[in-house]
Amino acid sequence: MKFRKDLVLNLIIAVLLVVAIGLSPAVFADDDNNGSGASSEQEDEAEKHRNEQIEQRKNELLEQFNQRAKERLESARENAKQLKERSSENRKKSCEARKTSLERKMNRAVTQAEKHKGVFDKIYTRVKAFHDDKNLTTPNYAELVAKVDAAQFDAEAKIAALDSLDVDVDCSSETVAGAVSTFREALSDTREAMKTYRKALVDLIKTMHDSNGESNGSEQ
């Protein structure tokens, strides 16, 4: 029993460490259908409330991103003298040379972020189910779960805000650099949120493994 329990937990930790945050494609093929049945009214209400919170947080983040864009635009205007040293034609050519690559990366970024979050969500669900099914005793379990929930919420909000950014790579516009920079900063924030989510999940699994491994060892 101890061997099986340790093996399962070690496999879960190994999968987490293999998943790269750098938006490399990762897919878990097995999509479990547990047939949990219809959700209760309380669960529906909780989900509705959570979605409203996500929407609210998304709008707050969008305001932050747009505010940062305004600040960068003001800074760019202050340095207009330096920017004028480059001809508009050269700037346009440089933009057009990178436009296709930039648009492809932008379109792929949200998809990959959602895919990685889906992997983490699936692992999190299985970890909690394993803990409950095996009646494990884990110190500070509720606190650790709360941290994972908070990190999961933040990651979902950051991805939603990133997806809502409407960035047009218009090489004839003087503000195109600011728009692209806004997207890159939002993407960086999203990646950091995913790293935080991953760390909270790893901390939960490690604590479960360590505490229950010691408990099993003392019983023998």
JSON list of C-alpha atoms in Angstrom, two decimals:
[
{"chain": "A", "resi": 1, "resn": "MET", "atom": "CA", "xyz": [0.00, 0.00, 0.00]},
{"chain": "A", "resi": 2, "resn": "LYS", "atom": "CA", "xyz": [2.81, 2.41, 0.88]},
{"chain": "A", "resi": 3, "resn": "PHE", "atom": "CA", "xyz": [4.63, 1.56, -2.36]},
{"chain": "A", "resi": 4, "resn": "ARG", "atom": "CA", "xyz": [1.54, 2.23, -4.49]},
{"chain": "A", "resi": 5, "resn": "LYS", "atom": "CA", "xyz": [0.73, 5.49, -2.73]},
{"chain": "A", "resi": 6, "resn": "ASP", "atom": "CA", "xyz": [4.33, 6.76, -3.07]},
{"chain": "A", "resi": 7, "resn": "LEU", "atom": "CA", "xyz": [4.48, 5.64, -6.70]},
{"chain": "A", "resi": 8, "resn": "VAL", "atom": "CA", "xyz": [1.31, 7.53, -7.65]},
{"chain": "A", "resi": 9, "resn": "LEU", "atom": "CA", "xyz": [2.39, 10.72, -5.87]},
{"chain": "A", "resi": 10, "resn": "ASN", "atom": "CA", "xyz": [5.92, 10.56, -7.36]},
{"chain": "A", "resi": 11, "resn": "LEU", "atom": "CA", "xyz": [4.46, 10.11, -10.86]},
{"chain": "A", "resi": 12, "resn": "ILE", "atom": "CA", "xyz": [2.27, 13.18, -10.37]},
{"chain": "A", "resi": 13, "resn": "ILE", "atom": "CA", "xyz": [5.28, 15.26, -9.23]},
{"chain": "A", "resi": 14, "resn": "ALA", "atom": "CA", "xyz": [7.29, 14.02, -12.24]},
{"chain": "A", "resi": 15, "resn": "VAL", "atom": "CA", "xyz": [4.55, 15.05, -14.66]},
{"chain": "A", "resi": 16, "resn": "LEU", "atom": "CA", "xyz": [4.42, 18.53, -13.13]},
{"chain": "A", "resi": 17, "resn": "LEU", "atom": "CA", "xyz": [8.19, 19.00, -13.46]},
{"chain": "A", "resi": 18, "resn": "VAL", "atom": "CA", "xyz": [8.16, 17.89, -17.11]},
{"chain": "A", "resi": 19, "resn": "VAL", "atom": "CA", "xyz": [5.47, 20.43, -18.09]},
{"chain": "A", "resi": 20, "resn": "ALA", "atom": "CA", "xyz": [7.33, 23.55, -19.34]},
{"chain": "A", "resi": 21, "resn": "ILE", "atom": "CA", "xyz": [5.92, 26.98, -18.66]},
{"chain": "A", "resi": 22, "resn": "GLY", "atom": "CA", "xyz": [7.53, 28.25, -21.89]},
{"chain": "A", "resi": 23, "resn": "LEU", "atom": "CA", "xyz": [4.34, 27.39, -23.78]},
{"chain": "A", "resi": 24, "resn": "SER", "atom": "CA", "xyz": [5.57, 24.10, -25.24]},
{"chain": "A", "resi": 25, "resn": "PRO", "atom": "CA", "xyz": [2.65, 21.94, -26.37]},
{"chain": "A", "resi": 26, "resn": "ALA", "atom": "CA", "xyz": [1.55, 19.55, -23.68]},
{"chain": "A", "resi": 27, "resn": "VAL", "atom": "CA", "xyz": [-1.56, 17.48, -23.81]},
{"chain": "A", "resi": 28, "resn": "PHE", "atom": "CA", "xyz": [-2.91, 14.85, -21.50]},
{"chain": "A", "resi": 29, "resn": "ALA", "atom": "CA", "xyz": [-4.72, 12.44, -23.77]},
{"chain": "A", "resi": 30, "resn": "ASP", "atom": "CA", "xyz": [-6.78, 10.72, -21.16]},
{"chain": "A", "resi": 31, "resn": "ASP", "atom": "CA", "xyz": [-9.87, 12.79, -20.58]},
{"chain": "A", "resi": 32, "resn": "ASP", "atom": "CA", "xyz": [-11.71, 11.17, -17.72]},
{"chain": "A", "resi": 33, "resn": "ASN", "atom": "CA", "xyz": [-15.46, 11.17, -17.77]},
{"chain": "A", "resi": 34, "resn": "ASN", "atom": "CA", "xyz": [-16.49, 10.51, -14.23]},
{"chain": "A", "resi": 35, "resn": "GLY", "atom": "CA", "xyz": [-20.18, 11.02, -14.93]},
{"chain": "A", "resi": 36, "resn": "SER", "atom": "CA", "xyz": [-20.62, 13.12, -11.85]},
{"chain": "A", "resi": 37, "resn": "GLY", "atom": "CA", "xyz": [-24.22, 13.88, -12.84]},
{"chain": "A", "resi": 38, "resn": "ALA", "atom": "CA", "xyz": [-26.05, 17.17, -12.68]},
{"chain": "A", "resi": 39, "resn": "SER", "atom": "CA", "xyz": [-24.61, 19.84, -10.41]},
{"chain": "A", "resi": 40, "resn": "SER", "atom": "CA", "xyz": [-26.57, 20.94, -7.44]},
{"chain": "A", "resi": 41, "resn": "GLU", "atom": "CA", "xyz": [-28.08, 24.41, -7.26]},
{"chain": "A", "resi": 42, "resn": "GLN", "atom": "CA", "xyz": [-25.43, 25.40, -4.73]},
{"chain": "A", "resi": 43, "resn": "GLU", "atom": "CA", "xyz": [-22.65, 24.32, -7.09]},
{"chain": "A", "resi": 44, "resn": "ASP", "atom": "CA", "xyz": [-24.28, 26.22, -9.95]},
{"chain": "A", "resi": 45, "resn": "GLU", "atom": "CA", "xyz": [-24.53, 29.33, -7.78]},
{"chain": "A", "resi": 46, "resn": "ALA", "atom": "CA", "xyz": [-20.92, 28.97, -6.68]},
{"chain": "A", "resi": 47, "resn": "GLU", "atom": "CA", "xyz": [-19.79, 28.58, -10.28]},
{"chain": "A", "resi": 48, "resn": "LYS", "atom": "CA", "xyz": [-21.84, 31.62, -11.31]},
{"chain": "A", "resi": 49, "resn": "HIS", "atom": "CA", "xyz": [-20.29, 33.65, -8.50]},
{"chain": "A", "resi": 50, "resn": "ARG", "atom": "CA", "xyz": [-16.81, 32.49, -9.47]},
{"chain": "A", "resi": 51, "resn": "ASN", "atom": "CA", "xyz": [-17.37, 33.42, -13.13]},
{"chain": "A", "resi": 52, "resn": "GLU", "atom": "CA", "xyz": [-18.54, 36.87, -12.04]},
{"chain": "A", "resi": 53, "resn": "GLN", "atom": "CA", "xyz": [-15.37, 37.25, -9.98]},
{"chain": "A", "resi": 54, "resn": "ILE", "atom": "CA", "xyz": [-13.27, 36.18, -12.98]},
{"chain": "A", "resi": 55, "resn": "GLU", "atom": "CA", "xyz": [-15.05, 38.75, -15.16]},
{"chain": "A", "resi": 56, "resn": "GLN", "atom": "CA", "xyz": [-14.53, 41.46, -12.54]},
{"chain": "A", "resi": 57, "resn": "ARG", "atom": "CA", "xyz": [-10.85, 40.61, -12.15]},
{"chain": "A", "resi": 58, "resn": "LYS", "atom": "CA", "xyz": [-10.43, 40.48, -15.92]},
{"chain": "A", "resi": 59, "resn": "ASN", "atom": "CA", "xyz": [-11.83, 44.01, -16.28]},
{"chain": "A", "resi": 60, "resn": "GLU", "atom": "CA", "xyz": [-9.55, 45.25, -13.48]},
{"chain": "A", "resi": 61, "resn": "LEU", "atom": "CA", "xyz": [-6.53, 43.76, -15.23]},
{"chain": "A", "resi": 62, "resn": "LEU", "atom": "CA", "xyz": [-7.58, 45.27, -18.56]},
{"chain": "A", "resi": 63, "resn": "GLU", "atom": "CA", "xyz": [-7.69, 48.69, -16.91]},
{"chain": "A", "resi": 64, "resn": "GLN", "atom": "CA", "xyz": [-4.20, 48.10, -15.52]},
{"chain": "A", "resi": 65, "resn": "PHE", "atom": "CA", "xyz": [-2.86, 47.04, -18.91]},
{"chain": "A", "resi": 66, "resn": "ASN", "atom": "CA", "xyz": [-4.44, 50.03, -20.65]},
{"chain": "A", "resi": 67, "resn": "GLN", "atom": "CA", "xyz": [-3.10, 52.38, -17.97]},
{"chain": "A", "resi": 68, "resn": "ARG", "atom": "CA", "xyz": [0.39, 51.01, -18.50]},
{"chain": "A", "resi": 69, "resn": "ALA", "atom": "CA", "xyz": [-0.02, 51.52, -22.24]},
{"chain": "A", "resi": 70, "resn": "LYS", "atom": "CA", "xyz": [-0.95, 55.17, -21.66]},
{"chain": "A", "resi": 71, "resn": "GLU", "atom": "CA", "xyz": [2.08, 55.67, -19.44]},
{"chain": "A", "resi": 72, "resn": "ARG", "atom": "CA", "xyz": [4.35, 54.14, -22.07]},
{"chain": "A", "resi": 73, "resn": "LEU", "atom": "CA", "xyz": [2.81, 56.34, -24.75]},
{"chain": "A", "resi": 74, "resn": "GLU", "atom": "CA", "xyz": [3.48, 59.46, -22.66]},
{"chain": "A", "resi": 75, "resn": "SER", "atom": "CA", "xyz": [7.05, 58.33, -22.11]},
{"chain": "A", "resi": 76, "resn": "ALA", "atom": "CA", "xyz": [7.45, 57.73, -25.84]},
{"chain": "A", "resi": 77, "resn": "ARG", "atom": "CA", "xyz": [6.28, 61.25, -26.58]},
{"chain": "A", "resi": 78, "resn": "GLU", "atom": "CA", "xyz": [8.84, 62.66, -24.17]},
{"chain": "A", "resi": 79, "resn": "ASN", "atom": "CA", "xyz": [11.53, 60.85, -26.12]},
{"chain": "A", "resi": 80, "resn": "ALA", "atom": "CA", "xyz": [10.13, 61.91, -29.49]},
{"chain": "A", "resi": 81, "resn": "LYS", "atom": "CA", "xyz": [13.35, 63.65, -30.40]},
{"chain": "A", "resi": 82, "resn": "GLN", "atom": "CA", "xyz": [15.28, 60.39, -30.27]},
{"chain": "A", "resi": 83, "resn": "LEU", "atom": "CA", "xyz": [12.60, 58.49, -32.13]},
{"chain": "A", "resi": 84, "resn": "LYS", "atom": "CA", "xyz": [12.65, 61.02, -34.97]},
{"chain": "A", "resi": 85, "resn": "GLU", "atom": "CA", "xyz": [16.25, 60.09, -35.69]},
{"chain": "A", "resi": 86, "resn": "ARG", "atom": "CA", "xyz": [14.95, 56.92, -37.25]},
{"chain": "A", "resi": 87, "resn": "SER", "atom": "CA", "xyz": [13.13, 57.47, -40.49]},
{"chain": "A", "resi": 88, "resn": "SER", "atom": "CA", "xyz": [9.50, 56.42, -40.62]},
{"chain": "A", "resi": 89, "resn": "GLU", "atom": "CA", "xyz": [10.27, 54.30, -43.66]},
{"chain": "A", "resi": 90, "resn": "ASN", "atom": "CA", "xyz": [12.92, 52.24, -41.87]},
{"chain": "A", "resi": 91, "resn": "ARG", "atom": "CA", "xyz": [10.65, 51.83, -38.88]},
{"chain": "A", "resi": 92, "resn": "LYS", "atom": "CA", "xyz": [7.84, 50.60, -41.10]},
{"chain": "A", "resi": 93, "resn": "LYS", "atom": "CA", "xyz": [10.10, 48.11, -42.86]},
{"chain": "A", "resi": 94, "resn": "SER", "atom": "CA", "xyz": [11.32, 46.76, -39.54]},
{"chain": "A", "resi": 95, "resn": "CYS", "atom": "CA", "xyz": [7.75, 46.36, -38.33]},
{"chain": "A", "resi": 96, "resn": "GLU", "atom": "CA", "xyz": [6.59, 44.63, -41.50]},
{"chain": "A", "resi": 97, "resn": "ALA", "atom": "CA", "xyz": [9.52, 42.22, -41.34]},
{"chain": "A", "resi": 98, "resn": "ARG", "atom": "CA", "xyz": [8.38, 41.08, -37.89]},
{"chain": "A", "resi": 99, "resn": "LYS", "atom": "CA", "xyz": [4.61, 41.45, -38.27]},
{"chain": "A", "resi": 100, "resn": "THR", "atom": "CA", "xyz": [3.82, 37.87, -39.32]},
{"chain": "A", "resi": 101, "resn": "SER", "atom": "CA", "xyz": [5.95, 36.38, -36.57]},
{"chain": "A", "resi": 102, "resn": "LEU", "atom": "CA", "xyz": [4.46, 38.71, -33.94]},
{"chain": "A", "resi": 103, "resn": "GLU", "atom": "CA", "xyz": [0.88, 37.94, -34.93]},
{"chain": "A", "resi": 104, "resn": "ARG", "atom": "CA", "xyz": [1.57, 34.21, -34.92]},
{"chain": "A", "resi": 105, "resn": "LYS", "atom": "CA", "xyz": [3.12, 34.37, -31.45]},
{"chain": "A", "resi": 106, "resn": "MET", "atom": "CA", "xyz": [0.24, 36.45, -30.11]},
{"chain": "A", "resi": 107, "resn": "ASN", "atom": "CA", "xyz": [-2.38, 34.06, -31.44]},
{"chain": "A", "resi": 108, "resn": "ARG", "atom": "CA", "xyz": [-0.51, 31.05, -30.08]},
{"chain": "A", "resi": 109, "resn": "ALA", "atom": "CA", "xyz": [0.18, 32.55, -26.65]},
{"chain": "A", "resi": 110, "resn": "VAL", "atom": "CA", "xyz": [-3.39, 32.45, -25.34]},
{"chain": "A", "resi": 111, "resn": "THR", "atom": "CA", "xyz": [-4.00, 28.95, -26.73]},
{"chain": "A", "resi": 112, "resn": "GLN", "atom": "CA", "xyz": [-0.88, 27.57, -25.09]},
{"chain": "A", "resi": 113, "resn": "ALA", "atom": "CA", "xyz": [-1.60, 29.30, -21.78]},
{"chain": "A", "resi": 114, "resn": "GLU", "atom": "CA", "xyz": [-5.10, 27.82, -21.71]},
{"chain": "A", "resi": 115, "resn": "LYS", "atom": "CA", "xyz": [-3.71, 24.38, -22.60]},
{"chain": "A", "resi": 116, "resn": "HIS", "atom": "CA", "xyz": [-1.17, 24.46, -19.77]},
{"chain": "A", "resi": 117, "resn": "LYS", "atom": "CA", "xyz": [-3.77, 25.66, -17.29]},
{"chain": "A", "resi": 118, "resn": "GLY", "atom": "CA", "xyz": [-6.02, 22.80, -18.37]},
{"chain": "A", "resi": 119, "resn": "VAL", "atom": "CA", "xyz": [-3.22, 20.34, -17.55]},
{"chain": "A", "resi": 120, "resn": "PHE", "atom": "CA", "xyz": [-2.71, 21.87, -14.11]},
{"chain": "A", "resi": 121, "resn": "ASP", "atom": "CA", "xyz": [-6.47, 21.92, -13.45]},
{"chain": "A", "resi": 122, "resn": "LYS", "atom": "CA", "xyz": [-6.74, 18.22, -14.27]},
{"chain": "A", "resi": 123, "resn": "ILE", "atom": "CA", "xyz": [-3.82, 17.32, -12.00]},
{"chain": "A", "resi": 124, "resn": "TYR", "atom": "CA", "xyz": [-5.27, 19.44, -9.18]},
{"chain": "A", "resi": 125, "resn": "THR", "atom": "CA", "xyz": [-8.63, 17.68, -9.44]},
{"chain": "A", "resi": 126, "resn": "ARG", "atom": "CA", "xyz": [-6.97, 14.27, -9.30]},
{"chain": "A", "resi": 127, "resn": "VAL", "atom": "CA", "xyz": [-4.76, 15.22, -6.36]},
{"chain": "A", "resi": 128, "resn": "LYS", "atom": "CA", "xyz": [-7.75, 16.32, -4.28]},
{"chain": "A", "resi": 129, "resn": "ALA", "atom": "CA", "xyz": [-9.68, 13.20, -5.24]},
{"chain": "A", "resi": 130, "resn": "PHE", "atom": "CA", "xyz": [-6.70, 11.01, -4.30]},
{"chain": "A", "resi": 131, "resn": "HIS", "atom": "CA", "xyz": [-6.40, 12.76, -0.94]},
{"chain": "A", "resi": 132, "resn": "ASP", "atom": "CA", "xyz": [-10.08, 12.21, -0.15]},
{"chain": "A", "resi": 133, "resn": "ASP", "atom": "CA", "xyz": [-10.31, 8.66, -1.49]},
{"chain": "A", "resi": 134, "resn": "LYS", "atom": "CA", "xyz": [-7.29, 7.50, 0.50]},
{"chain": "A", "resi": 135, "resn": "ASN", "atom": "CA", "xyz": [-8.35, 9.38, 3.64]},
{"chain": "A", "resi": 136, "resn": "LEU", "atom": "CA", "xyz": [-4.92, 10.98, 3.88]},
{"chain": "A", "resi": 137, "resn": "THR", "atom": "CA", "xyz": [-3.95, 13.22, 6.76]},
{"chain": "A", "resi": 138, "resn": "THR", "atom": "CA", "xyz": [-1.99, 16.23, 5.53]},
{"chain": "A", "resi": 139, "resn": "PRO", "atom": "CA", "xyz": [-0.88, 19.12, 7.79]},
{"chain": "A", "resi": 140, "resn": "ASN", "atom": "CA", "xyz": [-2.30, 22.51, 6.72]},
{"chain": "A", "resi": 141, "resn": "TYR", "atom": "CA", "xyz": [-4.20, 20.81, 3.90]},
{"chain": "A", "resi": 142, "resn": "ALA", "atom": "CA", "xyz": [-6.99, 23.42, 3.87]},
{"chain": "A", "resi": 143, "resn": "GLU", "atom": "CA", "xyz": [-4.45, 26.26, 3.75]},
{"chain": "A", "resi": 144, "resn": "LEU", "atom": "CA", "xyz": [-2.51, 24.62, 0.93]},
{"chain": "A", "resi": 145, "resn": "VAL", "atom": "CA", "xyz": [-5.71, 24.04, -1.04]},
{"chain": "A", "resi": 146, "resn": "ALA", "atom": "CA", "xyz": [-6.72, 27.67, -0.51]},
{"chain": "A", "resi": 147, "resn": "LYS", "atom": "CA", "xyz": [-3.38, 28.79, -1.98]},
{"chain": "A", "resi": 148, "resn": "VAL", "atom": "CA", "xyz": [-3.85, 26.59, -5.02]},
{"chain": "A", "resi": 149, "resn": "ASP", "atom": "CA", "xyz": [-7.41, 27.91, -5.46]},
{"chain": "A", "resi": 150, "resn": "ALA", "atom": "CA", "xyz": [-6.17, 31.51, -5.30]},
{"chain": "A", "resi": 151, "resn": "ALA", "atom": "CA", "xyz": [-3.37, 30.82, -7.78]},
{"chain": "A", "resi": 152, "resn": "GLN", "atom": "CA", "xyz": [-5.78, 29.02, -10.10]},
{"chain": "A", "resi": 153, "resn": "PHE", "atom": "CA", "xyz": [-8.19, 31.96, -9.96]},
{"chain": "A", "resi": 154, "resn": "ASP", "atom": "CA", "xyz": [-5.44, 34.49, -10.71]},
{"chain": "A", "resi": 155, "resn": "ALA", "atom": "CA", "xyz": [-4.12, 32.45, -13.64]},
{"chain": "A", "resi": 156, "resn": "GLU", "atom": "CA", "xyz": [-7.61, 32.17, -15.13]},
{"chain": "A", "resi": 157, "resn": "ALA", "atom": "CA", "xyz": [-8.17, 35.92, -14.79]},
{"chain": "A", "resi": 158, "resn": "LYS", "atom": "CA", "xyz": [-4.78, 36.76, -16.35]},
{"chain": "A", "resi": 159, "resn": "ILE", "atom": "CA", "xyz": [-5.46, 34.46, -19.31]},
{"chain": "A", "resi": 160, "resn": "ALA", "atom": "CA", "xyz": [-8.92, 36.00, -19.80]},
{"chain": "A", "resi": 161, "resn": "ALA", "atom": "CA", "xyz": [-7.42, 39.52, -19.73]},
{"chain": "A", "resi": 162, "resn": "LEU", "atom": "CA", "xyz": [-4.69, 38.50, -22.17]},
{"chain": "A", "resi": 163, "resn": "ASP", "atom": "CA", "xyz": [-7.27, 37.03, -24.53]},
{"chain": "A", "resi": 164, "resn": "SER", "atom": "CA", "xyz": [-9.31, 40.25, -24.37]},
{"chain": "A", "resi": 165, "resn": "LEU", "atom": "CA", "xyz": [-6.45, 42.47, -25.51]},
{"chain": "A", "resi": 166, "resn": "ASP", "atom": "CA", "xyz": [-7.15, 43.54, -29.09]},
{"chain": "A", "resi": 167, "resn": "VAL", "atom": "CA", "xyz": [-3.69, 44.22, -30.49]},
{"chain": "A", "resi": 168, "resn": "ASP", "atom": "CA", "xyz": [-3.53, 45.30, -34.12]},
{"chain": "A", "resi": 169, "resn": "VAL", "atom": "CA", "xyz": [0.00, 45.15, -35.53]},
{"chain": "A", "resi": 170, "resn": "ASP", "atom": "CA", "xyz": [-0.47, 48.19, -37.76]},
{"chain": "A", "resi": 171, "resn": "CYS", "atom": "CA", "xyz": [2.98, 49.11, -39.03]},
{"chain": "A", "resi": 172, "resn": "SER", "atom": "CA", "xyz": [1.74, 52.50, -40.24]},
{"chain": "A", "resi": 173, "resn": "SER", "atom": "CA", "xyz": [0.78, 53.49, -36.69]},
{"chain": "A", "resi": 174, "resn": "GLU", "atom": "CA", "xyz": [3.23, 55.29, -34.43]},
{"chain": "A", "resi": 175, "resn": "THR", "atom": "CA", "xyz": [1.76, 53.51, -31.39]},
{"chain": "A", "resi": 176, "resn": "VAL", "atom": "CA", "xyz": [2.22, 49.96, -32.70]},
{"chain": "A", "resi": 177, "resn": "ALA", "atom": "CA", "xyz": [5.32, 49.46, -30.52]},
{"chain": "A", "resi": 178, "resn": "GLY", "atom": "CA", "xyz": [3.33, 50.41, -27.42]},
{"chain": "A", "resi": 179, "resn": "ALA", "atom": "CA", "xyz": [0.51, 48.03, -28.36]},
{"chain": "A", "resi": 180, "resn": "VAL", "atom": "CA", "xyz": [2.91, 45.12, -28.87]},
{"chain": "A", "resi": 181, "resn": "SER", "atom": "CA", "xyz": [4.71, 45.99, -25.64]},
{"chain": "A", "resi": 182, "resn": "THR", "atom": "CA", "xyz": [1.38, 45.95, -23.79]},
{"chain": "A", "resi": 183, "resn": "PHE", "atom": "CA", "xyz": [0.67, 42.45, -25.05]},
{"chain": "A", "resi": 184, "resn": "ARG", "atom": "CA", "xyz": [4.14, 41.23, -24.12]},
{"chain": "A", "resi": 185, "resn": "GLU", "atom": "CA", "xyz": [3.80, 42.59, -20.61]},
{"chain": "A", "resi": 186, "resn": "ALA", "atom": "CA", "xyz": [0.37, 40.99, -20.23]},
{"chain": "A", "resi": 187, "resn": "LEU", "atom": "CA", "xyz": [1.84, 37.70, -21.47]},
{"chain": "A", "resi": 188, "resn": "SER", "atom": "CA", "xyz": [4.67, 37.99, -18.94]},
{"chain": "A", "resi": 189, "resn": "ASP", "atom": "CA", "xyz": [2.11, 38.54, -16.16]},
{"chain": "A", "resi": 190, "resn": "THR", "atom": "CA", "xyz": [0.20, 35.48, -17.35]},
{"chain": "A", "resi": 191, "resn": "ARG", "atom": "CA", "xyz": [3.32, 33.32, -17.32]},
{"chain": "A", "resi": 192, "resn": "GLU", "atom": "CA", "xyz": [4.16, 34.44, -13.80]},
{"chain": "A", "resi": 193, "resn": "ALA", "atom": "CA", "xyz": [0.62, 33.58, -12.70]},
{"chain": "A", "resi": 194, "resn": "MET", "atom": "CA", "xyz": [1.00, 30.12, -14.22]},
{"chain": "A", "resi": 195, "resn": "LYS", "atom": "CA", "xyz": [4.32, 29.64, -12.40]},
{"chain": "A", "resi": 196, "resn": "THR", "atom": "CA", "xyz": [2.65, 30.61, -9.13]},
{"chain": "A", "resi": 197, "resn": "TYR", "atom": "CA", "xyz": [-0.19, 28.15, -9.81]},
{"chain": "A", "resi": 198, "resn": "ARG", "atom": "CA", "xyz": [2.31, 25.39, -10.58]},
{"chain": "A", "resi": 199, "resn": "LYS", "atom": "CA", "xyz": [4.34, 26.09, -7.42]},
{"chain": "A", "resi": 200, "resn": "ALA", "atom": "CA", "xyz": [1.25, 26.05, -5.19]},
{"chain": "A", "resi": 201, "resn": "LEU", "atom": "CA", "xyz": [0.25, 22.73, -6.73]},
{"chain": "A", "resi": 202, "resn": "VAL", "atom": "CA", "xyz": [3.71, 21.24, -6.27]},
{"chain": "A", "resi": 203, "resn": "ASP", "atom": "CA", "xyz": [3.78, 22.41, -2.63]},
{"chain": "A", "resi": 204, "resn": "LEU", "atom": "CA", "xyz": [0.45, 20.68, -2.00]},
{"chain": "A", "resi": 205, "resn": "ILE", "atom": "CA", "xyz": [1.59, 17.41, -3.58]},
{"chain": "A", "resi": 206, "resn": "LYS", "atom": "CA", "xyz": [4.97, 17.46, -1.83]},
{"chain": "A", "resi": 207, "resn": "THR", "atom": "CA", "xyz": [3.38, 18.06, 1.58]},
{"chain": "A", "resi": 208, "resn": "MET", "atom": "CA", "xyz": [0.91, 15.23, 0.97]},
{"chain": "A", "resi": 209, "resn": "HIS", "atom": "CA", "xyz": [3.72, 12.92, -0.06]},
{"chain": "A", "resi": 210, "resn": "ASP", "atom": "CA", "xyz": [6.08, 13.81, 2.78]},
{"chain": "A", "resi": 211, "resn": "SER", "atom": "CA", "xyz": [3.52, 13.76, 5.59]},
{"chain": "A", "resi": 212, "resn": "ASN", "atom": "CA", "xyz": [1.76, 10.59, 4.54]},
{"chain": "A", "resi": 213, "resn": "GLY", "atom": "CA", "xyz": [5.03, 8.87, 3.70]},
{"chain": "A", "resi": 214, "resn": "GLU", "atom": "CA", "xyz": [6.25, 9.52, 7.24]},
{"chain": "A", "resi": 215, "resn": "SER", "atom": "CA", "xyz": [2.90, 8.36, 8.65]},
{"chain": "A", "resi": 216, "resn": "ASN", "atom": "CA", "xyz": [3.07, 5.09, 6.75]},
{"chain": "A", "resi": 217, "resn": "GLY", "atom": "CA", "xyz": [6.66, 4.55, 7.82]},
{"chain": "A", "resi": 218, "resn": "SER", "atom": "CA", "xyz": [5.80, 4.99, 11.49]},
{"chain": "A", "resi": 219, "resn": "GLU", "atom": "CA", "xyz": [2.96, 2.50, 11.24]},
{"chain": "A", "resi": 220, "resn": "GLN", "atom": "CA", "xyz": [5.38, -0.21, 10.14]}
]
